[in-house]
Coordinates of C-alpha atoms and ligand atoms in Angstrom, one line a residue:
X1 CA 91.8 104.3 123.1
X2 CA 95.0 103.0 121.1
X3 CA 97.0 100.6 122.8
X4 CA 99.6 99.6 125.7
X5 CA 102.4 97.7 124.1
X6 CA 102.6 95.0 126.8
X7 CA 99.3 93.6 124.8
X8 CA 101.1 93.2 121.4
X9 CA 103.7 90.5 122.5
X10 CA 101.9 88.4 120.3
X11 CA 102.8 89.6 117.3
X12 CA 105.8 87.9 115.1
X13 CA 109.1 88.9 116.7
X14 CA 112.8 87.8 117.0
X15 CA 113.9 91.2 119.1
X16 CA 112.6 91.0 122.3
X17 CA 112.1 94.4 123.9
X18 CA 115.4 94.5 126.3
X19 CA 117.8 93.4 122.8
X20 CA 117.6 89.5 123.6
X21 CA 116.6 87.3 120.2
X22 CA 115.8 84.5 119.3
X23 CA 118.8 83.6 117.7
X24 CA 117.9 80.3 115.3
X25 CA 116.0 83.4 113.3
X26 CA 118.7 85.5 113.6
X27 CA 120.4 83.2 111.6
X28 CA 118.2 82.4 108.9
X29 CA 118.1 85.8 108.1
X30 CA 121.5 85.5 106.9
X31 CA 122.3 89.7 107.4
X32 CA 126.3 89.2 107.9
X33 CA 127.8 92.6 110.7
X34 CA 127.6 95.2 108.4
X35 CA 123.9 94.3 107.5
X36 CA 122.9 94.9 110.8
X37 CA 124.6 97.8 111.4
X38 CA 123.2 99.3 108.1
X39 CA 119.8 99.2 110.0
X40 CA 120.5 100.4 112.3
X41 CA 122.6 103.6 110.5
X42 CA 119.1 104.6 108.3
X43 CA 117.8 104.3 111.9
X44 CA 119.4 106.9 113.8
X45 CA 119.9 109.1 110.5
X46 CA 116.0 109.0 109.9
X47 CA 116.0 110.4 113.4
X48 CA 118.2 112.6 112.7
X49 CA 116.7 113.9 109.6
X50 CA 113.7 114.4 111.5
X51 CA 115.3 116.4 114.5
X52 CA 116.6 118.8 111.5
X53 CA 113.7 119.2 109.9
X54 CA 110.9 119.8 113.6
X55 CA 113.6 123.0 114.8
X56 CA 113.5 124.0 110.6
X57 CA 110.4 124.3 111.1
X58 CA 109.8 126.5 114.7
X59 CA 112.6 128.1 113.5
X60 CA 110.3 129.5 110.1
X61 CA 112.6 127.6 107.8
X62 CA 110.6 124.4 106.6
X63 CA 106.5 125.5 106.3
X64 CA 105.5 121.8 107.7
X65 CA 107.3 119.1 108.9
X66 CA 105.9 114.6 110.0
X67 CA 107.6 113.0 112.4
X68 CA 108.1 109.7 111.7
X69 CA 109.8 108.5 115.9
X70 CA 109.0 105.1 116.9
X71 CA 108.5 103.9 113.4
X72 CA 112.0 104.2 112.2
X73 CA 112.0 99.9 112.5
X74 CA 108.2 99.4 110.3
X75 CA 109.7 102.0 107.9
X76 CA 114.0 100.5 107.6
X77 CA 113.3 96.5 107.6
X78 CA 110.8 96.0 105.1
X79 CA 112.1 98.5 102.7
X80 CA 115.5 96.5 104.4
X81 CA 114.2 93.6 101.9
X82 CA 113.8 94.8 99.0
X83 CA 115.8 94.4 95.4
X84 CA 117.3 97.2 93.7
X85 CA 114.5 96.1 91.4
X86 CA 112.0 96.6 93.5
X87 CA 109.2 98.9 93.4
X88 CA 108.6 101.7 96.8
X89 CA 106.0 103.4 96.8
X90 CA 105.4 105.4 100.5
X91 CA 102.9 106.7 101.7
X92 CA 103.9 110.5 103.3
X93 CA 105.8 110.3 106.8
X94 CA 107.9 107.2 105.8
X95 CA 111.5 108.7 104.9
X96 CA 113.7 106.9 107.0
X97 CA 112.1 103.8 104.4
X98 CA 113.5 105.6 102.0
X99 CA 116.9 106.3 103.4
X100 CA 117.8 103.0 104.1
X101 CA 117.3 102.2 99.8
X102 CA 120.0 105.2 99.5
X103 CA 117.3 108.3 98.7
X104 CA 120.2 111.4 98.8
X105 CA 118.5 113.4 102.3
X106 CA 118.6 116.4 100.1
X107 CA 116.0 114.9 98.0
X108 CA 113.7 113.6 100.8
X109 CA 113.6 117.2 101.7
X110 CA 113.0 119.4 98.6
X111 CA 109.4 117.7 98.9
X112 CA 108.5 119.2 101.4
X113 CA 109.7 122.7 100.1
X114 CA 108.5 122.6 97.2
X115 CA 106.2 120.3 96.3
X116 CA 107.4 118.3 93.6
X117 CA 109.6 115.2 93.3
X118 CA 112.4 115.1 90.4
X119 CA 114.8 112.0 88.4
X120 CA 118.3 111.4 87.9
X121 CA 116.4 109.2 84.9
X122 CA 113.3 108.2 83.4
X123 CA 115.2 104.5 81.7
X124 CA 113.5 102.3 83.8
X125 CA 115.9 99.4 82.4
X126 CA 118.7 101.6 84.5
X127 CA 117.2 103.4 87.0
X128 CA 118.2 102.9 91.2
X129 CA 116.7 101.7 93.7
X130 CA 115.9 104.8 95.6
X131 CA 114.0 106.0 92.0
X132 CA 112.1 103.4 91.6
X133 CA 109.0 105.2 93.5
X134 CA 106.1 106.7 92.3
X135 CA 105.6 110.1 92.3
X136 CA 104.1 111.0 96.5
X137 CA 101.2 111.7 96.2
X138 CA 100.3 113.9 99.0
X139 CA 95.9 112.3 98.6
X140 CA 95.5 109.0 102.2
X141 CA 95.3 105.7 100.6
X142 CA 95.6 106.3 96.8
X143 CA 98.8 105.5 96.5
X144 CA 97.7 101.6 97.4
X145 CA 96.0 101.6 94.1
X146 CA 99.0 102.5 91.9
X147 CA 101.0 101.1 92.7
X148 CA 99.1 97.6 91.8
X149 CA 98.9 99.0 88.4
X150 CA 101.7 99.9 88.0
X151 CA 103.0 96.5 89.4
X152 CA 100.1 94.9 86.9
X153 CA 102.3 96.5 84.2
X154 CA 105.8 95.4 84.9
X155 CA 104.8 92.0 85.3
X156 CA 102.6 92.0 82.2
X157 CA 105.8 93.2 80.1
X158 CA 107.8 90.6 81.5
X159 CA 109.7 91.7 84.7
X160 CA 110.7 90.0 88.3
X161 CA 109.9 93.0 90.3
X162 CA 108.1 93.3 93.8
X163 CA 106.3 96.7 94.1
X164 CA 106.2 97.5 98.6
X165 CA 103.6 99.4 98.9
X166 CA 102.6 101.5 102.6
X167 CA 99.7 103.2 103.9
X168 CA 98.5 104.4 107.7
X169 CA 96.1 102.4 110.3
X170 CA 93.9 106.2 108.4
X171 CA 93.9 105.2 105.2
X172 CA 93.5 101.8 105.4
X173 CA 89.8 102.9 105.6
X174 CA 90.0 103.9 102.3
X175 CA 87.9 102.8 98.9
X176 CA 91.4 102.8 97.6
X177 CA 92.4 100.2 99.8
X178 CA 89.7 98.2 99.0
X179 CA 89.9 98.5 95.0
X180 CA 94.1 97.6 95.1
X181 CA 94.3 94.5 97.3
X182 CA 91.2 92.7 96.0
X183 CA 92.8 93.5 92.2
X184 CA 95.9 92.3 93.2
X185 CA 94.7 89.4 95.0
X186 CA 92.4 88.1 92.0
X187 CA 94.8 88.6 89.5
X188 CA 97.7 87.7 90.6
X189 CA 99.8 91.2 91.1
X190 CA 102.6 90.8 92.8
X191 CA 103.0 93.5 95.3
X192 CA 103.1 93.3 98.9
X193 CA 100.9 96.1 101.0
X194 CA 102.5 97.4 104.3
X195 CA 99.7 98.7 106.7
X196 CA 101.7 101.0 109.4
X197 CA 99.5 100.2 112.1
X198 CA 100.4 103.2 114.5
X199 CA 97.8 103.5 116.0
X200 CA 96.4 107.1 115.2
X201 CA 95.6 109.0 112.1
X202 CA 96.2 112.8 113.0
X203 CA 93.6 112.5 116.5
X204 CA 91.7 108.9 114.9
X205 CA 92.2 106.6 117.2
X206 CA 92.8 103.0 115.5
X207 CA 90.1 101.9 117.8
X208 CA 88.1 104.2 115.5
X209 CA 88.6 103.4 112.3
X210 CA 88.5 100.0 112.4
X211 CA 86.3 96.9 114.4
X212 CA 88.4 94.4 113.7
X213 CA 91.3 92.9 116.0
X214 CA 94.4 93.4 113.8
X215 CA 94.7 94.9 109.6
X216 CA 96.4 91.0 108.7
X217 CA 93.4 89.5 109.0
X218 CA 91.6 91.3 106.2
X219 CA 93.8 89.7 104.0
X220 CA 92.1 86.0 103.7
X221 CA 89.7 87.8 102.6
X222 CA 90.9 89.1 99.5
X223 CA 92.3 85.7 99.3
X224 CA 96.3 86.0 99.8
X225 CA 98.3 85.7 103.0
X226 CA 98.5 88.6 106.4
X227 CA 100.2 89.0 108.6
X228 CA 101.4 90.9 112.2
X229 CA 104.7 91.5 112.9
X230 CA 105.8 93.9 116.2
X231 CA 107.1 97.4 113.9
X232 CA 109.3 97.8 116.5
X233 CA 111.4 95.3 115.6
X234 CA 114.1 95.8 112.8
X235 CA 114.8 92.0 112.1
X236 CA 111.1 90.8 112.3
X237 CA 109.4 94.0 109.8
X238 CA 112.3 92.2 107.9
X239 CA 112.0 89.2 107.7
X240 CA 108.3 88.9 107.5
X241 CA 108.7 91.8 104.4
X242 CA 111.2 89.2 102.9
X243 CA 109.0 86.8 102.7
X244 CA 106.4 88.5 101.7
X245 CA 108.9 89.9 98.5
X246 CA 110.1 86.1 97.4
X247 CA 106.4 84.6 97.7
X248 CA 105.1 87.2 95.0
X249 CA 109.0 87.2 92.9
X250 CA 107.7 83.1 93.1
X251 CA 103.9 83.4 92.4
X252 CA 102.7 87.1 91.7
X253 CA 100.8 85.9 95.2
X254 CA 100.5 89.1 97.5
X255 CA 100.5 90.0 100.6
X256 CA 99.9 92.5 103.6
X257 CA 101.7 92.5 106.3
X258 CA 100.8 94.9 109.6
X259 CA 103.6 96.3 111.4
X260 CA 102.1 97.6 114.8
X261 CA 103.8 100.4 116.7
X262 CA 103.7 103.9 117.3
X263 CA 103.3 107.5 116.2
X264 CA 105.0 108.9 118.4
X265 CA 105.7 112.0 118.4
X266 CA 102.8 114.8 117.2
X267 CA 101.6 113.9 113.8
X268 CA 102.3 117.2 112.5
X269 CA 104.2 120.3 112.8
X270 CA 100.2 121.6 112.7
X271 CA 99.6 119.6 115.7
X272 CA 98.9 119.3 119.4
X273 CA 98.9 115.9 120.4
X274 CA 98.4 117.0 123.9
X275 CA 94.9 117.5 123.5
X276 CA 94.1 114.6 122.6
X277 CA 96.0 112.1 123.9
X278 CA 97.4 110.7 127.1
X279 CA 101.3 111.7 127.6
X280 CA 101.4 107.8 129.7
X281 CA 100.6 106.1 127.0
X282 CA 103.5 108.4 124.7
X283 CA 105.3 107.5 127.2
X284 CA 104.7 103.7 127.5
X285 CA 105.8 103.7 123.7
X286 CA 108.5 105.6 124.2
X287 CA 110.1 102.9 126.7
X288 CA 109.7 100.0 123.1
X289 CA 111.8 102.4 120.9
X290 CA 113.5 100.6 118.0
X291 CA 116.6 101.9 117.8
X292 CA 117.7 102.1 121.7
X293 CA 116.5 98.0 121.7
X294 CA 118.9 97.1 118.0
X295 CA 121.5 98.8 119.7
X296 CA 121.3 96.2 122.6
X297 CA 121.0 93.5 120.6
X298 CA 124.4 95.0 118.4
X299 CA 126.0 95.5 122.1
X300 CA 125.4 92.0 122.9
X301 CA 126.7 90.7 119.2
X302 CA 130.6 92.8 120.0
X303 CA 128.7 95.5 116.9
X304 CA 127.8 98.1 119.1
X305 CA 129.7 100.4 121.5
X306 CA 129.3 103.6 122.8
X307 CA 132.2 105.2 120.3
X308 CA 130.6 104.2 117.9
X309 CA 126.7 105.1 118.1
X310 CA 128.2 108.1 119.5
X311 CA 129.9 108.1 115.3
X312 CA 127.0 107.3 113.6
X313 CA 125.1 110.1 115.4
X314 CA 127.5 112.5 114.8
X315 CA 128.1 111.7 111.7
X316 CA 123.7 111.4 110.7
X317 CA 123.2 114.4 111.8
X318 CA 126.0 116.9 110.0
X319 CA 124.7 115.3 106.8
X320 CA 120.6 116.0 107.4
X321 CA 123.1 119.7 108.6
X322 CA 123.9 119.7 105.0
X323 CA 121.0 118.5 103.2
X324 CA 119.0 121.0 104.7
X325 CA 121.3 124.0 104.1
X326 CA 121.5 122.4 100.7
X327 CA 117.9 122.2 100.5
X328 CA 116.7 125.8 101.4
X329 CA 119.6 126.9 98.8
X330 CA 118.3 125.4 95.6
X331 CA 114.3 125.7 96.5
X332 CA 115.6 129.2 96.9
X333 CA 116.4 130.2 93.5
X334 CA 112.7 128.0 92.5
X335 CA 110.1 131.1 91.6
X336 CA 106.0 131.1 92.1
X337 CA 105.7 129.2 89.3
X338 CA 107.4 126.2 89.8
X339 CA 103.8 125.4 90.8
X340 CA 102.8 124.8 87.5
X341 CA 105.9 122.3 86.5
X342 CA 105.6 119.1 86.0
X343 CA 102.1 118.4 87.1
X344 CA 100.8 118.2 82.5
X345 CA 103.1 117.6 79.5
X346 CA 100.5 119.6 78.2
X347 CA 98.8 122.2 80.5
X348 CA 95.6 122.9 79.7
X349 CA 94.2 126.5 78.7
X350 CA 93.3 128.1 82.0
X351 CA 96.2 126.6 83.3
X352 CA 98.0 129.0 81.7
X353 CA 96.1 131.4 81.6
X354 CA 96.3 131.3 86.0
X355 CA 100.7 131.1 85.2
X356 CA 100.2 134.5 83.2
X357 CA 98.1 136.5 86.5
X358 CA 100.7 135.3 88.3
X359 CA 103.4 136.5 86.7
X360 CA 100.9 139.4 86.5
X361 CA 100.8 139.7 90.4
X362 CA 104.4 139.1 91.0
X363 CA 104.9 141.4 88.4
X364 CA 103.4 144.0 90.9
X365 CA 104.5 142.7 94.2
X366 CA 107.7 141.0 94.1
X367 CA 108.9 137.4 94.0
X368 CA 108.9 137.9 98.5
X369 CA 104.9 138.7 98.5
X370 CA 105.1 135.5 97.1
X371 CA 107.1 133.6 100.3
X372 CA 105.8 131.4 102.7
Ligands
TPP401 C1 92.3 112.0 100.7 C2 92.9 113.1 101.9 N1 91.9 112.9 103.4 C3 92.9 113.4 104.2 C4 93.9 114.4 104.2 C5 94.6 115.0 105.8 N2 94.8 113.7 106.2 C6 96.7 114.3 106.6 S1 97.7 112.2 106.8 C7 96.1 111.9 107.4 C8 96.3 110.8 108.5 C9 96.9 109.9 107.7 O1 96.4 108.9 108.6 P1 97.3 106.7 108.7 O2 97.0 106.7 107.4 O3 96.7 106.4 109.6 O4 98.8 107.9 108.3 P2 99.7 108.2 109.4 O5 99.6 110.2 109.5 O6 99.7 107.4 111.1 O7 101.2 108.0 109.0 C10 95.0 112.7 106.5 C11 92.8 112.4 107.4 C12 95.1 113.2 102.9 N3 95.6 114.2 103.2 N4 94.1 112.9 101.9
MG402 MG1 98.3 105.7 111.7

């Protein structure tokens, strides 16, 4: 069974569920009103995008979609702690983090519509923050050793950049997780590992992933620090990650940050979560909504009122709508043979043969027959 929110009040926290805050801790963050409002707006944008994506999937315009509902504070707070020069590789549900780093919504959607990503530049010295990432890999957990390799290389080249890599509670069971953390600990690779413990990996609850009390404990076995934070508190996830980023930059020492949270939506648009979990559990976590909590905090400081909240929400919905229209139009211009692009610089011969076969089939049956 997954666990209820009351059991997790021992996590590092700045905002209580009612929005009241540890004032001293807030002051120490040194975030002004605009920066605080930006965190809120990123979370709202992520939710608007997820609602749009789900609607379009139900209408048959997207073949697949996944929600990050409930995880926004974990994704946005950790991403906000990075500098523009840093790198961020994500697990597949983490689009709120990309939003916080300024990645265009259309670009996020196009990955799910086309299965590949494009970059505006390959000049590493002139790359904007939102492009400083590896291509998204659907194979769970592989991003962990890849990030360590990337950051080991960058630090050997003399750059003072830090890499953040996100992985789920399920992904943390992969051997890749061990290989990545062990290597980074031994060689002082400047990486912040973030385990988004949302307590489910499709239908497998976290107590079938690990018998340990926390993921954060594992850091000790790799020779570095681990910290458990309330994943529904955007200021706590920001602070813990910021500390870890600073440490990595100064000494190369990695950190493991566990954000404890809950996946409120189904695993994906292809999943029916009512078949394996109790609605009471979902309802309990709905009361801990990270956006509502942060809104109450902002409201107490005069940074949020109904009118402003509504304007942020409606602008986010409009942007999500426009981005979806744009992404669908771009994807419609693509052709089936794109399947073979963006993988190999020099494709092996058998792929050329398969491309010819596909083109012959398209010529015979028409492109429409190859669209989902
Ligand atoms: C190597 C591999 N095995 C299985 C899958 C299918 N799969 C996709 S997501 C997922 C669960 C991931 O759970 P978790 O790591 O907790 O991330 P979450 O979905 O909760 O964000 C699985 C098993 C996959 N993509 N890659
Ligand atoms: Mg999970």
